[in-house]
Amino acid sequence: QVRLVESGGGLVQAGGSLRLSCVASGFSFSDYSMNWYRQAPGKQRDVVASIAPSATTVYADSVKGRFTISRENAENTVYLQMNRLKPEDTAVYYCNVYAWRRNYWGQGTQVTVSS
């Protein structure tokens, strides 16, 4: 079965950096687009960044120029490098894949940015 396991969240001061990782299993990783979403308290879950099998990337406007999504197909892993973090980046970050006509999610990792 599909499994997504995130890691790398934590508490960081504004202006700092974090790198999130998501290890995937249960599907042919290199054939699928991978996504990072985030959900702040009381808000909906929104897409942050996506990376296609071709490594083409797409970012939300709010993170362009600060976040970088990448993938390592040999390790079935997708990363989210987050730089120049802001308090408004505070959220639970989720790894996501859409496969077999449904969404799969990891358990999420908390990112807290203090001002």
Coordinates of N, CA and C in Angstrom, one line a residue:
Q1 N 0.8 -1.2 0.0 CA 0.0 0.0 0.0 C 0.9 1.2 0.0
V2 N 0.3 2.4 -0.4 CA 1.0 3.6 -0.5 C 1.3 4.1 0.9
R3 N 2.6 4.5 1.1 CA 3.0 5.1 2.4 C 3.8 6.3 2.2
L4 N 3.6 7.3 2.9 CA 4.3 8.6 2.8 C 4.7 9.0 4.2
V5 N 6.0 9.1 4.5 CA 6.5 9.4 5.8 C 7.3 10.7 5.8
E6 N 6.8 11.8 6.4 CA 7.5 13.1 6.4 C 8.4 13.2 7.6
S7 N 9.4 14.0 7.5 CA 10.3 14.3 8.6 C 11.0 15.7 8.4
G8 N 11.6 16.2 9.4 CA 12.3 17.5 9.2 C 11.7 18.7 9.8
G9 N 10.5 18.6 10.3 CA 9.9 19.8 10.8 C 10.5 20.2 12.2
G10 N 10.1 21.4 12.7 CA 10.6 21.8 13.9 C 10.3 23.3 14.2
L11 N 11.0 23.8 15.2 CA 10.8 25.2 15.6 C 12.0 26.0 15.1
V12 N 11.8 27.1 14.4 CA 12.9 27.9 13.8 C 12.5 29.4 13.9
Q13 N 13.5 30.2 14.1 CA 13.3 31.7 14.1 C 13.0 32.2 12.7
A14 N 12.3 33.3 12.6 CA 12.0 33.9 11.3 C 13.4 34.2 10.6
G15 N 13.4 33.9 9.3 CA 14.7 34.1 8.6 C 15.5 32.8 8.5
G16 N 15.1 31.8 9.3 CA 15.9 30.6 9.3 C 15.4 29.6 8.2
S17 N 16.0 28.4 8.2 CA 15.8 27.4 7.2 C 15.4 26.1 7.8
L18 N 14.7 25.3 7.1 CA 14.4 23.9 7.4 C 14.3 23.1 6.1
R19 N 14.6 21.8 6.2 CA 14.5 20.9 5.1 C 13.6 19.8 5.4
L20 N 12.5 19.7 4.7 CA 11.6 18.6 4.9 C 11.9 17.4 4.0
S21 N 11.7 16.2 4.4 CA 11.8 15.0 3.6 C 10.6 14.2 3.7
C22 N 10.3 13.5 2.6 CA 9.2 12.6 2.5 C 9.6 11.3 1.8
V23 N 9.6 10.2 2.5 CA 10.0 8.9 1.9 C 8.7 8.2 1.5
A24 N 8.7 7.8 0.3 CA 7.5 7.1 -0.3 C 7.7 5.7 -0.6
S25 N 6.6 4.9 -0.5 CA 6.7 3.5 -0.8 C 5.3 3.0 -1.3
G26 N 5.3 1.9 -2.0 CA 4.0 1.3 -2.4 C 3.6 1.7 -3.8
F27 N 4.4 2.5 -4.5 CA 4.0 2.8 -5.9 C 5.3 3.2 -6.6
S28 N 5.2 3.3 -7.9 CA 6.4 3.6 -8.7 C 6.7 5.1 -8.6
F29 N 7.5 5.4 -7.7 CA 7.7 6.8 -7.3 C 8.1 7.7 -8.5
S30 N 9.0 7.2 -9.3 CA 9.5 8.1 -10.4 C 8.5 8.4 -11.5
D31 N 7.4 7.7 -11.5 CA 6.3 7.9 -12.5 C 5.3 9.0 -12.0
Y32 N 5.4 9.5 -10.8 CA 4.3 10.3 -10.3 C 4.8 11.7 -9.9
S33 N 3.9 12.7 -10.1 CA 4.1 14.0 -9.5 C 4.0 13.9 -8.0
M34 N 4.8 14.6 -7.3 CA 4.8 14.7 -5.8 C 4.5 16.1 -5.4
N35 N 3.8 16.2 -4.3 CA 3.3 17.5 -3.8 C 3.6 17.7 -2.3
W36 N 3.8 19.0 -2.0 CA 3.8 19.4 -0.6 C 2.6 20.3 -0.4
Y37 N 1.9 20.0 0.7 CA 0.8 20.9 1.1 C 1.1 21.4 2.5
R38 N 0.3 22.4 2.9 CA 0.4 22.8 4.3 C -1.0 23.3 4.8
Q39 N -1.1 23.1 6.1 CA -2.4 23.5 6.7 C -2.1 24.2 8.1
A40 N -2.5 25.5 8.1 CA -2.4 26.3 9.3 C -3.6 26.1 10.2
P41 N -3.6 26.3 11.5 CA -4.8 26.2 12.3 C -5.9 27.0 11.8
G42 N -7.1 26.4 11.7 CA -8.3 27.1 11.2 C -8.4 27.4 9.7
K43 N -7.4 26.9 9.0 CA -7.4 27.2 7.6 C -7.4 25.9 6.7
Q44 N -7.7 26.1 5.5 CA -7.7 24.9 4.6 C -6.3 24.4 4.2
R45 N -6.2 23.2 3.8 CA -5.0 22.7 3.3 C -4.7 23.2 1.9
D46 N -3.6 23.8 1.7 CA -3.2 24.4 0.4 C -1.9 23.8 -0.1
V47 N -1.8 23.7 -1.4 CA -0.6 23.2 -2.1 C 0.5 24.3 -2.0
V48 N 1.7 23.8 -1.7 CA 2.9 24.7 -1.5 C 3.8 24.6 -2.8
A49 N 4.0 23.3 -3.2 CA 4.9 23.1 -4.3 C 4.7 21.7 -4.8
S50 N 5.0 21.5 -6.1 CA 4.8 20.3 -6.8 C 6.0 20.0 -7.7
I51 N 6.3 18.7 -7.9 CA 7.4 18.4 -8.8 C 6.9 17.2 -9.6
A52 N 7.0 17.3 -11.0 CA 6.6 16.3 -11.9 C 7.7 15.2 -12.1
P53 N 7.3 14.1 -12.7 CA 8.3 13.1 -13.0 C 9.5 13.7 -13.8
S54 N 9.2 14.7 -14.6 CA 10.3 15.3 -15.4 C 11.1 16.3 -14.6
A55 N 10.8 16.5 -13.3 CA 11.4 17.4 -12.4 C 11.0 18.9 -12.6
T56 N 10.0 19.1 -13.5 CA 9.4 20.4 -13.6 C 8.7 20.8 -12.2
T57 N 8.9 22.0 -11.8 CA 8.3 22.4 -10.5 C 7.3 23.5 -10.6
V58 N 6.4 23.6 -9.7 CA 5.5 24.6 -9.6 C 5.4 25.0 -8.1
Y59 N 5.3 26.4 -7.9 CA 5.2 26.9 -6.5 C 4.0 27.8 -6.3
A60 N 3.5 27.8 -5.0 CA 2.5 28.8 -4.7 C 3.2 30.1 -4.6
D61 N 2.5 31.2 -5.0 CA 3.1 32.5 -5.0 C 3.7 32.9 -3.7
S62 N 3.1 32.4 -2.6 CA 3.6 32.9 -1.3 C 5.0 32.3 -0.9
V63 N 5.5 31.3 -1.6 CA 6.7 30.7 -1.3 C 7.8 30.8 -2.4
K64 N 7.4 31.3 -3.6 CA 8.3 31.4 -4.7 C 9.5 32.2 -4.3
G65 N 10.7 31.7 -4.7 CA 11.9 32.3 -4.4 C 12.5 32.0 -3.0
R66 N 11.7 31.3 -2.1 CA 12.1 31.0 -0.8 C 12.2 29.4 -0.6
F67 N 11.3 28.7 -1.2 CA 11.2 27.3 -1.1 C 11.7 26.6 -2.4
T68 N 12.3 25.4 -2.2 CA 12.7 24.6 -3.4 C 12.2 23.2 -3.1
I69 N 11.5 22.6 -4.1 CA 11.1 21.2 -4.1 C 12.1 20.4 -5.0
S70 N 12.5 19.3 -4.5 CA 13.3 18.4 -5.3 C 13.0 17.0 -5.0
R71 N 13.5 16.1 -5.9 CA 13.2 14.7 -5.7 C 14.5 13.9 -6.0
E72 N 14.6 12.7 -5.3 CA 15.7 11.8 -5.5 C 15.0 10.4 -5.8
N73 N 14.8 10.1 -7.1 CA 14.1 8.9 -7.4 C 14.8 7.6 -6.9
A74 N 16.1 7.6 -6.9 CA 16.8 6.4 -6.4 C 16.5 6.1 -5.0
E75 N 16.0 7.2 -4.2 CA 15.7 7.0 -2.8 C 14.2 7.1 -2.5
N76 N 13.4 7.2 -3.5 CA 12.0 7.4 -3.4 C 11.7 8.6 -2.4
T77 N 12.4 9.6 -2.5 CA 12.3 10.7 -1.6 C 12.0 12.1 -2.3
V78 N 11.2 12.9 -1.7 CA 10.9 14.2 -2.1 C 11.3 15.2 -1.0
Y79 N 11.9 16.3 -1.3 CA 12.4 17.2 -0.3 C 11.7 18.6 -0.5
L80 N 11.7 19.3 0.6 CA 11.2 20.7 0.5 C 12.2 21.5 1.3
Q81 N 13.1 22.3 0.6 CA 14.0 23.2 1.3 C 13.3 24.5 1.5
M82 N 13.2 24.9 2.7 CA 12.5 26.2 3.0 C 13.5 27.2 3.6
N83 N 13.7 28.3 2.9 CA 14.6 29.3 3.4 C 13.9 30.6 3.7
R84 N 14.5 31.5 4.4 CA 13.9 32.8 4.7 C 12.5 32.6 5.3
L85 N 12.4 31.7 6.2 CA 11.0 31.4 6.8 C 10.4 32.6 7.5
K86 N 9.1 32.6 7.4 CA 8.3 33.7 8.0 C 7.3 33.1 9.0
P87 N 6.9 33.8 10.0 CA 5.9 33.3 10.9 C 4.6 32.8 10.2
E88 N 4.3 33.4 9.1 CA 3.1 32.9 8.3 C 3.3 31.6 7.6
D89 N 4.5 31.1 7.7 CA 4.8 29.7 7.1 C 4.5 28.6 8.2
T90 N 4.1 29.0 9.4 CA 3.8 28.1 10.4 C 2.6 27.2 10.0
A91 N 2.7 25.9 10.0 CA 1.7 25.0 9.6 C 2.1 23.6 9.8
V92 N 1.2 22.7 9.6 CA 1.6 21.3 9.4 C 1.8 21.0 7.9
Y93 N 2.9 20.5 7.6 CA 3.3 20.2 6.2 C 3.0 18.8 5.9
Y94 N 2.4 18.5 4.7 CA 2.0 17.2 4.3 C 2.6 16.8 3.0
C95 N 3.1 15.7 2.8 CA 3.5 15.1 1.5 C 2.3 14.5 0.9
N96 N 2.2 14.5 -0.4 CA 1.0 14.1 -1.1 C 1.3 13.5 -2.5
V97 N 0.6 12.4 -2.8 CA 0.6 11.9 -4.2 C -0.8 11.6 -4.6
Y98 N -1.1 11.8 -5.9 CA -2.4 11.4 -6.4 C -2.2 10.2 -7.3
A99 N -2.7 9.1 -6.9 CA -2.5 7.9 -7.6 C -3.8 7.0 -7.5
W100 N -4.0 6.3 -8.6 CA -5.2 5.4 -8.6 C -6.5 6.2 -8.3
R101 N -6.5 7.4 -8.8 CA -7.7 8.3 -8.7 C -8.0 8.7 -7.2
R102 N -7.0 8.8 -6.4 CA -7.3 9.3 -5.1 C -6.0 9.9 -4.5
N103 N -6.2 10.7 -3.5 CA -5.1 11.4 -2.8 C -4.6 10.5 -1.7
Y104 N -3.3 10.5 -1.6 CA -2.6 9.8 -0.4 C -1.8 10.9 0.3
W105 N -1.9 10.8 1.7 CA -1.2 11.8 2.5 C -0.3 11.1 3.5
G106 N 0.8 11.8 3.9 CA 1.6 11.4 5.0 C 0.9 11.9 6.3
Q107 N 1.6 11.7 7.4 CA 1.0 12.0 8.7 C 1.2 13.5 9.0
G108 N 2.1 14.1 8.3 CA 2.3 15.6 8.5 C 3.5 15.8 9.4
T109 N 4.2 17.0 9.3 CA 5.2 17.4 10.1 C 5.0 18.9 10.5
Q110 N 5.1 19.2 11.7 CA 4.9 20.5 12.2 C 6.1 21.5 11.9
V111 N 5.8 22.6 11.3 CA 6.8 23.7 11.2 C 6.3 24.9 11.9
T112 N 7.1 25.4 12.9 CA 6.7 26.6 13.6 C 7.8 27.6 13.5
V113 N 7.4 28.8 13.0 CA 8.4 29.9 12.8 C 8.1 31.0 13.8
S114 N 9.0 31.3 14.7 CA 8.8 32.3 15.7 C 9.3 33.6 15.2
S115 N 8.6 34.7 15.6 CA 9.0 36.0 15.2 C 10.0 36.7 16.1

